XYZ file of C-alpha atoms in Angstrom:
665
model
C 35.260 51.087 99.630
C 34.007 47.992 97.962
C 36.400 46.872 95.295
C 39.360 48.856 96.445
C 41.260 45.679 97.180
C 41.299 45.032 93.397
C 43.432 48.129 92.533
C 46.748 46.820 91.214
C 49.343 49.671 90.589
C 52.554 48.548 88.985
C 55.789 50.178 90.090
C 57.062 53.390 88.306
C 55.767 56.761 87.500
C 52.098 57.399 86.518
C 51.073 60.646 85.050
C 47.553 61.938 85.225
C 46.579 65.348 83.678
C 43.973 67.886 84.868
C 42.427 70.671 82.907
C 41.056 73.909 84.468
C 37.387 74.002 83.523
C 36.271 77.077 85.486
C 37.413 79.279 88.435
C 36.050 81.967 90.602
C 39.611 83.493 90.935
C 41.004 86.050 88.317
C 43.139 84.422 85.528
C 46.919 84.107 86.008
C 49.304 86.408 84.114
C 48.761 86.212 80.361
C 50.119 83.025 78.778
C 50.893 81.420 82.104
C 49.667 78.028 82.963
C 48.780 76.834 86.415
C 51.582 74.829 88.019
C 49.404 73.290 90.710
C 45.844 73.376 92.149
C 46.747 76.291 94.494
C 48.129 78.727 91.928
C 46.388 82.031 92.569
C 45.131 80.850 96.008
C 46.625 82.290 99.205
C 47.214 79.339 101.419
C 49.065 81.127 104.208
C 47.549 81.194 107.689
C 47.123 85.037 107.681
C 44.735 84.554 104.750
C 42.065 83.121 107.143
C 41.394 86.766 108.092
C 40.912 87.809 104.503
C 38.364 84.985 104.069
C 36.120 86.647 106.586
C 35.459 89.520 104.078
C 33.400 92.208 105.492
C 33.469 90.546 108.888
C 37.283 90.899 109.275
C 36.537 94.304 110.942
C 34.896 92.456 113.826
C 38.232 90.915 114.715
C 40.825 93.677 113.901
C 43.431 91.794 115.994
C 43.322 88.659 113.879
C 45.574 89.161 110.953
C 48.444 90.722 112.850
C 48.382 87.906 115.327
C 48.394 85.258 112.591
C 51.349 86.922 110.960
C 53.191 86.822 114.205
C 52.211 83.180 114.630
C 53.580 82.408 111.120
C 56.865 84.216 111.791
C 57.338 82.114 114.967
C 56.630 78.874 113.114
C 59.061 79.941 110.298
C 61.698 80.584 112.902
C 61.047 77.157 114.636
C 61.453 75.546 111.216
C 64.783 77.113 110.729
C 65.983 76.310 114.206
C 64.884 72.672 113.983
C 67.294 72.199 111.083
C 70.228 73.069 113.503
C 68.850 71.257 116.670
C 65.197 70.122 117.334
C 65.381 71.415 120.888
C 66.064 74.906 119.633
C 62.703 75.065 117.911
C 60.917 74.918 121.282
C 61.135 78.562 122.117
C 59.570 79.955 118.993
C 56.946 77.203 119.131
C 56.066 77.987 122.644
C 55.663 81.610 121.496
C 53.443 80.543 118.681
C 51.426 78.419 120.982
C 50.724 81.184 123.311
C 49.531 83.319 120.345
C 47.055 80.759 119.061
C 45.834 80.063 122.533
C 45.044 83.770 123.008
C 43.459 83.805 119.554
C 41.053 81.035 120.334
C 39.858 82.808 123.481
C 39.373 86.031 121.698
C 37.534 84.638 118.687
C 35.156 82.654 120.947
C 33.869 85.922 122.596
C 34.050 87.974 119.221
C 30.951 89.196 117.415
C 31.586 87.040 114.333
C 28.555 85.289 112.833
C 28.190 81.652 113.914
C 29.285 80.210 110.512
C 32.346 82.426 110.192
C 33.203 81.736 113.905
C 32.965 77.861 113.484
C 35.053 77.983 110.435
C 37.825 79.986 112.055
C 37.770 78.199 115.366
C 38.085 75.008 113.579
C 41.192 76.135 111.781
C 42.649 77.662 114.950
C 42.146 74.686 117.132
C 43.817 72.496 114.442
C 46.869 74.734 114.650
C 46.567 74.630 118.555
C 46.997 70.817 118.537
C 49.626 70.858 115.860
C 51.710 73.383 117.655
C 51.380 71.722 121.185
C 52.465 68.432 119.623
C 55.490 70.133 117.813
C 56.567 71.594 121.205
C 56.623 68.129 122.747
C 58.422 66.774 119.875
C 61.114 69.390 119.983
C 61.630 69.054 123.667
C 61.198 65.288 123.669
C 58.479 65.414 126.296
C 56.412 62.249 126.462
C 53.434 61.180 128.649
C 52.126 57.749 129.458
C 48.959 56.846 131.207
C 48.165 53.188 131.891
C 45.859 51.130 134.200
C 47.800 49.374 136.851
C 47.783 45.680 137.126
C 45.028 44.608 139.557
C 46.551 43.546 142.866
C 50.119 43.481 141.538
C 53.237 45.627 141.699
C 52.890 49.084 139.799
C 55.624 48.142 137.292
C 54.261 44.841 136.251
C 52.389 44.169 132.902
C 49.419 41.699 133.557
C 48.385 38.733 131.531
C 45.628 39.173 129.133
C 43.030 37.570 131.359
C 43.796 39.769 134.307
C 44.099 43.069 132.489
C 41.246 45.639 133.108
C 40.715 46.313 129.371
C 37.020 46.970 129.978
C 35.790 48.587 133.335
C 32.253 48.614 134.441
C 30.128 50.965 136.655
C 31.367 50.854 140.157
C 34.816 49.291 139.255
C 37.846 50.511 141.080
C 41.227 50.821 139.363
C 44.446 52.790 139.433
C 45.928 54.940 136.639
C 49.571 55.590 136.589
C 50.758 58.606 134.620
C 54.414 59.180 133.692
C 55.819 62.504 132.407
C 59.288 62.070 130.950
C 61.499 65.046 130.421
C 63.791 64.090 127.431
C 64.882 67.662 126.874
C 68.030 69.603 127.793
C 65.890 71.948 130.026
C 64.505 71.689 133.472
C 60.848 71.515 133.591
C 58.436 72.762 136.188
C 55.368 70.518 136.219
C 52.285 72.711 136.595
C 49.556 70.184 136.518
C 48.874 66.502 135.828
C 45.215 65.599 135.815
C 42.512 63.292 134.519
C 40.753 65.274 131.781
C 36.885 65.641 131.606
C 36.300 62.869 134.265
C 36.966 64.698 137.660
C 34.131 62.702 139.166
C 35.920 59.471 138.551
C 39.015 60.452 140.615
C 38.629 59.529 144.368
C 42.311 60.174 145.328
C 45.430 61.513 143.737
C 48.984 60.799 144.529
C 51.425 63.256 142.926
C 55.195 63.269 142.986
C 56.598 65.629 145.619
C 59.244 67.050 143.206
C 57.796 69.555 140.774
C 61.048 70.628 139.050
C 61.957 67.859 136.639
C 65.539 67.725 135.490
C 66.640 66.421 132.010
C 66.275 62.665 131.843
C 63.929 62.466 134.970
C 60.332 61.162 135.210
C 57.358 62.612 137.071
C 54.721 60.413 138.405
C 50.957 60.847 139.354
C 48.775 58.010 140.421
C 44.860 58.260 140.407
C 42.701 55.968 142.319
C 39.401 55.917 140.351
C 35.924 54.541 140.449
C 33.708 54.258 137.384
C 30.428 56.232 137.887
C 27.258 54.290 137.779
C 26.037 56.469 134.705
C 29.258 56.255 132.837
C 28.778 55.943 128.949
C 29.708 52.655 127.492
C 32.599 52.627 124.924
C 30.634 51.826 121.839
C 30.116 53.158 118.198
C 27.972 56.147 117.855
C 26.309 54.574 114.881
C 24.370 51.288 114.543
C 22.295 49.205 112.154
C 20.172 46.651 113.847
C 19.881 44.447 110.716
C 20.552 44.465 106.874
C 17.064 45.527 106.235
C 17.804 48.919 107.798
C 19.536 50.661 104.977
C 20.679 53.776 106.956
C 22.695 53.864 110.223
C 21.191 55.433 113.213
C 23.307 58.025 114.966
C 23.195 58.037 118.735
C 25.660 60.836 118.995
C 25.637 63.046 115.971
C 28.602 65.152 117.290
C 30.918 62.559 116.357
C 29.784 62.094 112.805
C 33.129 63.054 111.222
C 35.087 60.751 113.393
C 35.535 56.920 113.020
C 34.632 56.277 116.774
C 33.892 58.373 119.804
C 36.929 59.545 121.718
C 38.376 57.262 124.532
C 36.612 57.759 127.860
C 39.644 58.816 129.830
C 42.510 61.089 129.009
C 45.400 62.247 131.224
C 46.748 65.782 130.539
C 49.840 67.291 131.694
C 51.074 70.964 131.473
C 54.595 72.267 132.101
C 56.678 75.357 131.545
C 60.410 76.166 131.273
C 61.869 78.858 133.471
C 65.553 79.534 133.976
C 65.951 81.217 137.269
C 69.105 83.466 137.987
C 69.601 86.023 140.542
C 66.013 86.168 141.679
C 64.765 86.410 138.132
C 62.780 84.144 136.132
C 63.782 84.236 132.449
C 61.292 83.210 129.748
C 62.629 81.502 126.749
C 61.911 84.298 124.223
C 61.121 87.399 126.359
C 62.847 89.789 128.604
C 63.364 88.699 132.233
C 60.395 89.464 134.653
C 60.298 89.653 138.356
C 59.555 86.482 140.216
C 55.864 86.373 141.049
C 54.795 88.625 138.243
C 51.435 87.415 137.083
C 50.428 89.739 134.309
C 51.097 86.969 131.782
C 51.006 83.199 131.914
C 54.290 81.445 132.048
C 55.409 79.984 128.607
C 54.285 76.407 128.861
C 53.457 73.293 126.828
C 50.994 70.548 127.457
C 50.476 67.001 126.428
C 47.328 64.662 126.640
C 47.153 60.995 125.989
C 44.418 58.351 126.337
C 44.488 55.944 129.152
C 45.777 52.563 128.078
C 45.827 49.113 129.323
C 49.100 47.091 128.679
C 49.079 43.309 128.868
C 50.817 40.279 127.635
C 48.996 37.688 125.530
C 49.476 33.864 125.786
C 52.120 33.986 123.169
C 54.153 36.710 124.860
C 53.184 39.534 122.574
C 52.515 42.921 124.254
C 49.408 45.018 123.633
C 48.173 48.379 125.004
C 44.569 49.022 123.850
C 42.663 52.064 125.305
C 40.661 51.636 128.354
C 36.958 51.065 127.606
C 33.830 51.106 129.637
C 31.219 48.308 129.241
C 28.236 46.809 131.194
C 28.771 44.619 134.167
C 27.343 41.707 132.218
C 27.607 40.784 128.474
C 24.555 38.755 127.250
C 24.436 37.040 123.822
C 22.154 34.523 122.144
C 23.358 31.682 119.876
C 22.467 31.636 117.156
C 21.283 35.158 116.456
C 18.796 33.895 113.775
C 16.884 30.681 113.117
C 14.709 29.750 110.223
C 11.782 27.195 110.964
C 9.313 25.544 108.632
C 5.994 27.016 109.565
C 4.345 23.480 109.487
C 7.231 21.631 111.484
C 5.900 22.330 114.912
C 9.097 21.132 116.528
C 10.939 22.587 119.478
C 13.582 25.245 119.231
C 16.809 25.147 121.042
C 18.482 28.412 122.205
C 21.803 29.045 123.942
C 22.362 32.105 126.123
C 25.888 33.110 127.190
C 26.534 35.522 129.919
C 29.930 36.959 130.736
C 30.584 38.864 134.019
C 32.896 41.848 134.066
C 32.284 42.442 137.822
C 35.290 42.276 140.055
C 34.764 39.296 142.386
C 31.672 37.288 142.837
C 28.329 38.074 141.180
C 24.866 36.452 141.007
C 21.766 36.712 138.973
C 19.221 35.022 136.877
C 18.605 34.441 133.133
C 15.355 34.156 131.313
C 13.838 34.500 127.794
C 11.087 36.817 126.651
C 9.155 35.181 123.876
C 6.017 35.714 121.840
C 2.577 35.324 123.512
C 1.545 31.547 123.711
C 5.137 30.134 123.550
C 6.384 27.944 126.131
C 10.046 28.119 127.584
C 11.750 25.367 129.508
C 13.195 26.174 132.107
C 11.285 29.291 132.740
C 14.372 30.974 134.565
C 17.782 29.757 135.472
C 19.985 31.102 138.215
C 23.464 32.132 137.529
C 26.621 32.704 139.779
C 29.990 33.919 138.893
C 33.152 33.457 140.958
C 35.460 36.021 139.222
C 35.638 38.685 136.646
C 35.797 37.418 133.112
C 33.908 34.198 133.784
C 31.472 33.076 131.285
C 28.380 30.783 131.657
C 26.237 29.070 129.136
C 22.553 28.363 129.558
C 20.290 26.182 127.377
C 16.658 26.822 126.795
C 13.925 24.872 124.768
C 11.214 26.885 123.256
C 7.902 25.432 121.937
C 6.307 27.774 119.477
C 2.590 28.290 119.230
C 0.845 27.735 115.856
C 3.293 29.291 113.321
C 2.356 31.436 110.380
C 4.908 32.617 107.895
C 6.640 35.769 109.301
C 9.266 36.764 111.909
C 9.124 36.526 115.657
C 11.590 37.817 118.285
C 13.123 36.208 121.155
C 15.079 38.200 123.903
C 17.508 37.129 126.546
C 17.704 39.186 129.690
C 20.048 38.680 132.752
C 19.046 40.267 135.922
C 21.319 41.190 138.704
C 21.074 43.678 141.555
C 17.766 44.889 140.260
C 19.210 45.836 136.918
C 18.504 44.040 133.487
C 21.153 43.426 130.913
C 20.052 42.489 127.402
C 22.937 43.133 125.191
C 26.427 41.852 124.588
C 29.720 43.181 123.343
C 32.762 41.646 121.667
C 36.194 43.304 120.952
C 37.075 43.829 117.297
C 40.801 44.109 116.891
C 43.740 43.943 114.569
C 47.410 44.642 115.424
C 47.407 47.601 112.974
C 43.978 48.961 113.852
C 43.707 48.990 117.548
C 40.668 47.852 119.443
C 36.985 48.777 119.623
C 33.928 47.123 120.757
C 30.920 45.876 118.710
C 27.570 45.763 120.683
C 24.707 43.474 119.698
C 21.315 43.076 121.337
C 20.715 39.693 122.854
C 17.872 38.987 120.378
C 17.268 35.998 118.211
C 14.995 36.370 115.122
C 12.974 33.337 114.398
C 11.608 33.281 110.802
C 8.796 30.878 109.975
C 8.642 29.881 106.295
C 6.111 27.914 104.262
C 8.488 25.770 102.238
C 8.435 22.177 100.862
C 11.642 20.161 100.949
C 12.704 17.460 98.401
C 12.549 14.065 100.228
C 15.752 12.246 100.947
C 18.068 14.706 99.213
C 21.729 14.997 100.512
C 23.507 18.229 100.028
C 27.275 18.678 100.184
C 28.299 22.315 100.869
C 31.777 23.646 99.981
C 32.383 26.609 102.318
C 34.017 29.604 100.653
C 34.686 32.940 102.329
C 32.013 32.075 104.933
C 28.222 32.228 104.834
C 25.318 30.825 106.937
C 23.476 29.027 104.124
C 24.276 25.421 105.378
C 22.985 26.222 108.771
C 19.728 27.733 107.473
C 19.241 24.585 105.308
C 19.849 22.362 108.305
C 17.394 24.266 110.468
C 14.911 23.651 107.796
C 15.442 19.975 108.148
C 17.568 19.295 105.082
C 20.519 16.886 105.331
C 23.593 19.028 104.696
C 27.337 18.141 105.106
C 30.295 20.328 104.719
C 32.895 18.999 102.198
C 36.452 18.975 103.545
C 39.403 19.539 101.274
C 40.259 15.887 101.560
C 36.868 14.753 100.489
C 36.715 17.108 97.566
C 40.210 15.786 96.379
C 39.589 12.003 97.009
C 36.169 11.333 98.427
C 33.052 9.901 96.881
C 31.235 13.052 95.704
C 28.500 10.810 94.059
C 26.833 10.285 97.631
C 25.553 13.947 97.292
C 22.515 14.722 95.230
C 23.535 18.355 95.046
C 26.711 20.235 95.784
C 26.786 23.910 96.459
C 29.838 26.044 96.238
C 29.671 28.921 98.907
C 30.323 32.469 98.134
C 33.869 33.059 96.818
C 34.817 29.560 97.033
C 37.059 29.749 94.025
C 38.603 32.864 95.553
C 39.175 31.490 99.026
C 40.088 27.899 98.551
C 43.089 26.531 96.615
C 41.651 22.914 96.521
C 38.465 24.022 94.834
C 40.330 25.513 91.988
C 42.679 22.444 91.920
C 39.800 19.871 92.067
C 37.394 21.761 89.873
C 37.519 18.903 87.256
C 36.189 16.375 89.911
C 33.259 18.800 90.346
C 32.559 18.901 86.648
C 32.970 15.041 86.489
C 30.420 14.875 89.301
C 27.939 16.948 87.303
C 28.597 14.990 84.040
C 27.696 11.690 85.962
C 24.311 13.180 87.121
C 24.993 15.486 90.127
C 23.697 19.053 90.547
C 26.283 21.750 91.155
C 25.479 25.193 92.303
C 28.224 27.833 92.059
C 27.748 31.236 93.731
C 29.531 34.377 92.945
C 33.356 34.971 93.107
C 34.730 38.466 93.574
C 37.989 37.826 91.823
C 36.237 37.550 88.524
C 39.365 38.011 86.227
C 40.893 35.146 87.831
C 37.584 33.109 87.861
C 37.224 33.763 84.032
C 40.882 32.950 83.316
C 40.669 29.535 85.254
C 38.113 28.016 82.841
C 36.198 26.442 85.573
C 32.850 26.364 83.860
C 31.360 23.513 81.874
C 30.780 25.779 78.796
C 32.078 29.365 77.901
C 30.680 32.144 79.905
C 32.130 35.348 81.399
C 31.610 36.476 84.991
C 31.476 40.220 85.265
C 30.997 43.086 87.965
C 27.500 43.571 86.865
C 25.007 43.745 89.781
C 21.625 44.754 90.864
C 21.953 46.841 94.046
C 18.397 47.979 94.758
C 16.781 45.160 96.791
C 13.269 46.150 95.616
C 14.228 46.088 91.811
C 11.650 44.232 89.926
C 12.630 40.581 89.128
C 11.197 38.952 86.155
C 10.818 35.156 85.867
C 11.867 34.277 82.260
C 10.595 30.737 82.271
C 7.646 30.478 84.795
C 6.782 26.986 83.748
C 10.247 25.559 84.122
C 10.648 23.019 86.925
C 13.108 25.375 88.708
C 10.153 27.560 89.582
C 7.703 24.594 90.157
C 9.377 21.988 92.208
C 9.201 21.637 95.072
C 7.756 25.089 95.612
C 5.702 27.266 93.268
C 7.729 30.447 92.773
C 5.873 33.531 91.791
C 6.806 37.319 91.587
C 5.754 37.752 95.225
C 8.680 35.573 96.318
C 11.022 38.519 95.498
C 9.416 40.850 97.997
C 11.084 41.648 101.268
C 14.708 40.992 100.007
C 17.483 42.749 101.867
C 20.432 44.864 100.904
C 20.693 43.859 97.158
C 19.445 41.548 94.385
C 22.691 40.073 93.351
C 26.297 40.703 92.438
C 28.900 39.503 89.832
C 26.508 38.329 87.113
C 27.504 36.745 83.916
C 27.401 39.406 81.086
C 28.041 36.763 78.284
C 27.342 32.976 77.891
C 27.009 30.543 75.166
C 23.775 28.754 74.228
C 24.142 25.841 76.630
C 23.217 28.283 79.366
C 19.465 29.248 79.946
C 18.945 32.487 81.886
C 16.085 32.002 84.295
C 15.742 35.638 85.900
C 16.038 39.107 84.780
C 16.464 42.227 86.866
C 18.036 45.698 86.648
C 18.728 48.799 88.756
C 16.677 51.853 88.009
C 17.778 53.452 84.662
C 19.999 50.513 83.790
C 19.588 47.723 81.161
C 18.001 44.364 82.120
C 20.569 41.894 83.475
C 19.915 38.201 82.727
C 23.134 36.818 83.941
C 22.301 36.338 87.609
C 20.776 32.919 87.574
C 21.629 30.432 84.736
C 21.354 26.759 84.252
C 23.074 24.411 81.889
C 22.675 20.651 81.394
C 26.183 19.051 81.341
C 26.323 15.293 80.639
C 23.704 13.722 82.861
C 23.711 16.515 85.466
C 22.805 20.152 86.104
C 25.183 23.146 86.503
C 23.679 26.389 87.998
C 25.374 29.710 88.361
C 23.634 31.755 91.133
C 24.786 35.333 91.600
C 21.590 36.475 93.390
C 22.419 37.312 97.055
C 21.102 34.058 98.790
C 23.800 34.359 101.289
C 22.219 37.510 102.557
C 18.609 36.349 102.166
C 18.548 33.034 103.773
C 20.044 33.987 107.220
C 17.614 36.854 107.179
C 14.663 34.353 106.770
C 13.346 35.888 103.564
C 10.660 33.392 102.718
C 10.660 33.745 98.801
C 14.487 33.522 98.627
C 14.513 30.461 100.763
C 11.878 28.632 98.642
C 13.793 29.511 95.518
C 17.069 28.355 96.879
C 15.520 25.009 97.860
C 14.218 24.711 94.432
C 17.656 25.351 92.966
C 19.182 22.695 95.334
C 16.388 20.308 94.180
C 17.031 20.907 90.389
C 17.809 17.864 88.498
C 16.046 15.599 91.091
C 12.373 16.181 90.214
C 11.815 12.679 88.854
C 13.341 11.119 91.945
C 10.337 12.452 93.981
C 7.716 10.796 91.801
C 6.163 7.603 93.127
């Protein structure tokens, strides 16, 4: 959640008190207070039967079975305190009970709602119980993709690892079941789960009896089907303008991501044979070959992983993913053009091949009617998997009008078209997943006038695309380095802009803030955008005059915006700003507004979320010495990359503030 990083909890005890306001349960004994939230609520597993109410009669076997399950779990808990391995027998008994219950509940006459609720709880206990058995017995399973072309026991380098496989790709999965218990295991089955059509050949160990400390291996030679689903999020949002995510697979809505494409499952049982009899761990001996009941067994399933070593020698093992043969991306993903410029547009397309061996194809751009593309098409060839090629195109737009156009890159190979790209998103503590983005560039044409000859210096903060947009429009923008900020001639810039969170992210901005204020005092224009660490920003006394940044914001992007001084030069030069310029904004109006300020500041805009008071602290200007200081908390960092015309015109005006007379002849 936004803002969670600002929680600072000091060490020590913290007491919070709750008061019971209402309850659907009968009151506790007279004069007795609740000791916890669950007083008076039966949280035992057998209570699942009581929750069914009148429907409990439809499953008369349920409560007794749940009671037996609970007794076995209690027994396992007691045994685990003496020796973890002794918990296995009662846990296996409990697992058999819950397995049987799931099957019987599925075919019961319970209502759909009651059945779903009960099955969800029982399947949860199934998973917990199976995992507890494996822990008690120290049974582990590993499933990994073998190094391509190398010995089975080697770990490949990152560039050689098959972290992403594509339709048609051949690869081998090695599964290893380790028996860390004191018992001899009989391996019943090791298989690839839910992907039988991938498996072309299986090589199992000859030995099925696995003594303590031994390993069982199964190798699977596999090929990715042509219709295999790509490993991608089940939700997407094509742009900030789309407020709600689209769900491609609603069945995963409670999960962070869809499950991995491949699992390997192993099942086993423990049997002690003596004198022609097979002894179950918790039941009387039965004759060898008796089939009236299943053998007591456990199971374990793991996702298929791809171990590799990075260039620094670090080891990784992300889950295997499925992706397209080719990944296509456009750079940049958005451009903003002056509608009256009429200049050519340069577009770069990158294509990465994930095909094993050589591959060929062609790249082309699909553009609006009337636009010219040079060259029309470019051939592409790849010598190996993982190779990436770059292709440059030049577009000549037809007559432009203010609005948005779309350019799409397409790579064609083997009769198939590829028009999206994916990149891994990873952190050591979060694993790896894949972000897909269509190979589309949005070109926004804007009617905007620029101040002549103005040089702009930009101090990058946490990162935004405002400098690139200003350059695309034709403005002269330079990024200010830490060395230049500390010792350079800032006077060569007519305006300096501090990017979003510049005071949060860069020590030198805080350290050299006095140089920025002196720059304003001598006649420069400084625009400071929002900082998230508002307490630290306020405590730093970085402003020319007293003011207080707050967490006030306007989150509704359609919230009305009132121009408080319509005749002010900020709204007149070089572009005439009207209320229509606040149409089409995306995601929000602004964030971290000032909530108090002294009389040196002039508020220029006012806005508010529905039902909230007007907030005037989102755009303020102060004259300081010979120069101009502007605090801009409106979300220009979102609007400019999206090509929102009115926001672009207003930001150009802010950059031009203080330089109006320089444009006069």
